[in-house]
GROMACS .gro file of C-alpha atoms in nm:
model
  187
    1ILE     CA    1  -7.651 -10.559  -0.249
    2ALA     CA    2  -7.849 -10.465  -0.552
    3SER     CA    3  -7.831 -10.802  -0.675
    4ILE     CA    4  -7.916 -10.976  -0.380
    5ILE     CA    5  -8.241 -10.775  -0.334
    6SER     CA    6  -8.336 -10.913  -0.677
    7ARG     CA    7  -8.304 -11.226  -0.628
    8LEU     CA    8  -8.500 -11.226  -0.358
    9LEU     CA    9  -8.764 -10.992  -0.478
   10GLY     CA   10  -8.796 -11.272  -0.801
   11ALA     CA   11  -8.559 -11.178  -1.055
   12ARG     CA   12  -8.521 -11.395  -1.351
   13VAL     CA   13  -8.218 -11.276  -1.484
   14SER     CA   14  -7.849 -11.212  -1.319
   15VAL     CA   15  -7.743 -10.904  -1.275
   16LEU     CA   16  -7.442 -10.796  -1.177
   17PRO     CA   17  -7.406 -10.414  -1.075
   18GLY     CA   18  -7.155 -10.340  -1.305
   19GLN     CA   19  -7.381 -10.409  -1.522
   20ILE     CA   20  -7.614 -10.103  -1.440
   21ARG     CA   21  -7.402  -9.775  -1.435
   22PRO     CA   22  -7.521  -9.511  -1.213
   23GLN     CA   23  -7.599  -9.238  -1.417
   24LEU     CA   24  -7.455  -8.846  -1.264
   25GLY     CA   25  -7.757  -8.660  -1.117
   26GLU     CA   26  -7.975  -8.999  -1.079
   27HIS     CA   27  -8.080  -9.046  -0.763
   28LYS     CA   28  -8.030  -9.358  -0.540
   29ALA     CA   29  -8.381  -9.488  -0.576
   30VAL     CA   30  -8.351  -9.440  -1.015
   31TYR     CA   31  -8.036  -9.599  -0.994
   32TYR     CA   32  -8.211  -9.960  -0.820
   33ALA     CA   33  -8.490  -9.949  -1.016
   34ARG     CA   34  -8.337  -9.936  -1.349
   35PHE     CA   35  -8.144 -10.190  -1.178
   36PHE     CA   36  -8.423 -10.367  -1.065
   37ARG     CA   37  -8.566 -10.393  -1.400
   38GLU     CA   38  -8.259 -10.521  -1.566
   39ALA     CA   39  -8.274 -10.791  -1.362
   40GLY     CA   40  -8.702 -10.905  -1.505
   41ILE     CA   41  -8.873 -10.734  -1.238
   42ASN     CA   42  -9.131 -10.531  -1.344
   43PHE     CA   43  -9.080 -10.149  -1.241
   44ASN     CA   44  -9.224  -9.894  -1.376
   45LEU     CA   45  -8.984  -9.570  -1.439
   46GLU     CA   46  -9.258  -9.345  -1.436
   47HIS     CA   47  -9.307  -9.374  -1.050
   48PHE     CA   48  -8.933  -9.264  -1.005
   49LYS     CA   49  -8.888  -8.967  -1.202
   50PHE     CA   50  -8.836  -8.665  -1.019
   51PRO     CA   51  -8.881  -8.322  -1.148
   52PRO     CA   52  -8.687  -8.077  -1.266
   53LEU     CA   53  -8.643  -7.820  -0.969
   54LYS     CA   54  -8.719  -7.414  -1.049
   55GLN     CA   55  -8.374  -7.227  -1.057
   56HIS     CA   56  -8.289  -6.982  -0.698
   57VAL     CA   57  -8.235  -6.676  -0.754
   58SER     CA   58  -8.116  -6.489  -0.437
   59ASP     CA   59  -7.866  -6.230  -0.330
   60SER     CA   60  -7.770  -6.368  -0.003
   61ARG     CA   61  -7.506  -6.672  -0.032
   62ARG     CA   62  -7.623  -6.999   0.195
   63LEU     CA   63  -7.458  -7.346   0.342
   64LEU     CA   64  -7.681  -7.640   0.442
   65LEU     CA   65  -7.568  -7.857   0.729
   66ALA     CA   66  -7.820  -8.118   0.707
   67PRO     CA   67  -7.700  -8.276   1.107
   68ALA     CA   68  -7.929  -8.610   1.096
   69VAL     CA   69  -7.878  -8.909   0.945
   70GLY     CA   70  -8.272  -9.018   0.960
   71SER     CA   71  -8.318  -9.382   1.060
   72PRO     CA   72  -8.202  -9.532   1.420
   73LEU     CA   73  -8.067  -9.772   1.270
   74GLU     CA   74  -7.791  -9.510   1.100
   75GLN     CA   75  -7.699  -9.337   1.406
   76HIS     CA   76  -7.363  -9.460   1.357
   77LYS     CA   77  -7.304  -9.233   1.037
   78LYS     CA   78  -7.392  -8.920   1.235
   79TRP     CA   79  -7.129  -8.685   1.322
   80PRO     CA   80  -7.247  -8.530   1.680
   81ASN     CA   81  -7.455  -8.202   1.703
   82GLU     CA   82  -7.153  -7.976   1.876
   83LYS     CA   83  -6.854  -8.033   1.574
   84PHE     CA   84  -7.180  -7.944   1.343
   85ALA     CA   85  -7.201  -7.637   1.600
   86GLU     CA   86  -6.823  -7.597   1.631
   87LEU     CA   87  -6.806  -7.609   1.186
   88GLY     CA   88  -7.126  -7.354   1.144
   89SER     CA   89  -6.925  -7.065   1.406
   90ARG     CA   90  -6.614  -7.133   1.248
   91ILE     CA   91  -6.737  -7.055   0.880
   92LEU     CA   92  -6.954  -6.809   1.013
   93PHE     CA   93  -6.654  -6.674   1.118
   94ASP     CA   94  -6.477  -6.675   0.874
   95GLN     CA   95  -6.772  -6.613   0.584
   96GLN     CA   96  -6.939  -6.261   0.703
   97ASP     CA   97  -7.155  -6.261   0.402
   98LEU     CA   98  -7.285  -6.627   0.442
   99GLU     CA   99  -7.640  -6.740   0.595
  100LEU     CA  100  -7.626  -7.088   0.719
  101GLU     CA  101  -7.964  -7.299   0.699
  102LEU     CA  102  -7.979  -7.629   0.903
  103VAL     CA  103  -8.193  -7.879   0.722
  104GLY     CA  104  -8.345  -8.133   0.793
  105ALA     CA  105  -8.682  -8.409   0.768
  106PRO     CA  106  -8.944  -8.197   1.020
  107PRO     CA  107  -8.880  -8.524   1.252
  108GLU     CA  108  -8.512  -8.425   1.290
  109ARG     CA  109  -8.575  -8.078   1.361
  110PRO     CA  110  -8.480  -8.134   1.777
  111ILE     CA  111  -8.125  -8.247   1.604
  112LEU     CA  112  -8.126  -7.927   1.433
  113GLN     CA  113  -8.251  -7.710   1.687
  114GLU     CA  114  -7.998  -7.874   1.930
  115VAL     CA  115  -7.663  -7.725   1.665
  116TYR     CA  116  -7.858  -7.442   1.674
  117ASP     CA  117  -7.816  -7.368   2.019
  118ARG     CA  118  -7.489  -7.469   2.065
  119LEU     CA  119  -7.382  -7.167   1.833
  120PRO     CA  120  -7.300  -6.872   1.971
  121HIS     CA  121  -7.597  -6.576   2.008
  122ILE     CA  122  -7.369  -6.317   1.774
  123TYR     CA  123  -7.432  -6.595   1.478
  124ARG     CA  124  -7.780  -6.684   1.540
  125GLU     CA  125  -7.920  -6.426   1.354
  126ARG     CA  126  -7.825  -6.546   1.043
  127VAL     CA  127  -7.910  -6.916   1.126
  128THR     CA  128  -8.235  -7.047   0.973
  129ILE     CA  129  -8.334  -7.410   1.118
  130ARG     CA  130  -8.541  -7.526   0.771
  131THR     CA  131  -8.759  -7.860   0.780
  132GLU     CA  132  -9.018  -7.891   0.470
  133ASN     CA  133  -9.288  -8.080   0.468
  134ASN     CA  134  -9.193  -8.321   0.146
  135VAL     CA  135  -8.901  -8.401  -0.079
  136TYR     CA  136  -8.978  -8.189  -0.346
  137ASN     CA  137  -8.983  -7.936  -0.105
  138ALA     CA  138  -8.655  -8.051   0.065
  139ALA     CA  139  -8.483  -8.089  -0.254
  140GLN     CA  140  -8.601  -7.728  -0.409
  141ALA     CA  141  -8.516  -7.552  -0.096
  142MET     CA  142  -8.162  -7.672  -0.193
  143VAL     CA  143  -8.130  -7.442  -0.524
  144GLY     CA  144  -7.893  -7.220  -0.554
  145ALA     CA  145  -7.682  -7.306  -0.173
  146GLU     CA  146  -7.310  -7.237  -0.193
  147ALA     CA  147  -7.346  -7.629  -0.068
  148ILE     CA  148  -7.438  -7.844   0.177
  149VAL     CA  149  -7.237  -8.059   0.462
  150THR     CA  150  -7.375  -8.373   0.560
  151ALA     CA  151  -7.317  -8.710   0.631
  152CYS     CA  152  -7.422  -9.000   0.464
  153SER     CA  153  -7.775  -8.878   0.451
  154GLY     CA  154  -8.084  -8.836   0.254
  155ALA     CA  155  -8.010  -8.491   0.216
  156SER     CA  156  -7.658  -8.527   0.016
  157HIS     CA  157  -7.921  -8.767  -0.286
  158MET     CA  158  -8.133  -8.431  -0.218
  159ALA     CA  159  -7.901  -8.236  -0.284
  160ALA     CA  160  -7.764  -8.411  -0.589
  161TRP     CA  161  -8.079  -8.357  -0.761
  162ALA     CA  162  -8.080  -7.981  -0.660
  163ASP     CA  163  -7.672  -7.960  -0.821
  164ILE     CA  164  -7.495  -7.832  -0.545
  165PRO     CA  165  -7.181  -7.917  -0.407
  166VAL     CA  166  -7.218  -8.196  -0.130
  167VAL     CA  167  -6.894  -8.217   0.132
  168GLY     CA  168  -6.960  -8.543   0.239
  169LEU     CA  169  -6.911  -8.640   0.587
  170TYR     CA  170  -6.827  -9.052   0.544
  171GLY     CA  171  -6.717  -9.313   0.831
  172PRO     CA  172  -6.850  -9.632   0.843
  173THR     CA  173  -6.965  -9.640   0.561
  174ASN     CA  174  -6.829  -9.605   0.167
  175PRO     CA  175  -6.919  -9.318  -0.034
  176LEU     CA  176  -6.829  -9.471  -0.350
  177PHE     CA  177  -7.106  -9.724  -0.264
  178THR     CA  178  -7.329  -9.461  -0.024
  179GLY     CA  179  -7.252  -9.154  -0.174
  180PRO     CA  180  -7.523  -8.988  -0.412
  181PHE     CA  181  -7.440  -9.005  -0.756
  182THR     CA  182  -7.310  -8.650  -0.860
  183GLU     CA  183  -6.931  -8.526  -0.987
  184LYS     CA  184  -7.013  -8.183  -0.684
  185LEU     CA  185  -6.923  -8.490  -0.418
  186TYR     CA  186  -6.631  -8.412  -0.200
  187PRO     CA  187  -6.655  -8.706   0.022
   0.00000   0.00000   0.00000
């Protein structure tokens, strides 16, 4: 796909996907920018630098659930909200010292709320809905979490940046192609 896109954007050199290898922890945007640059398209990689995240120090254990997948065109990747609620309930029952965070972008708040509403009342005091106003704040809020459970979504890439394990729920997409670049991906 990257080679097709680079040709459409005016690449002067043919580059095969295997020639540019992803680097662990690298965001897909940086990888594609490096790919396009190698193909002769002028990309300023400085615009794609992701600032380092600060260490998160907390006594509480946190698990993140990211049930949304973003774009309406990607809804085929979504795992049902009731399944996320069931998973959250089982984890909270089994891990009494764990806090659960339902994470997503501000427009995804109704999805997070639906998952929250499906949780048994006895667990809700240990659950937080978190929507951050930008990508940096969202990734920063993930730092220090035990892991994130998500479908093929932007949250998985932010989790790679935050250096936390990603339990990826992949269906029609291939995690080797669409997943985050991290050794901590468990599809």
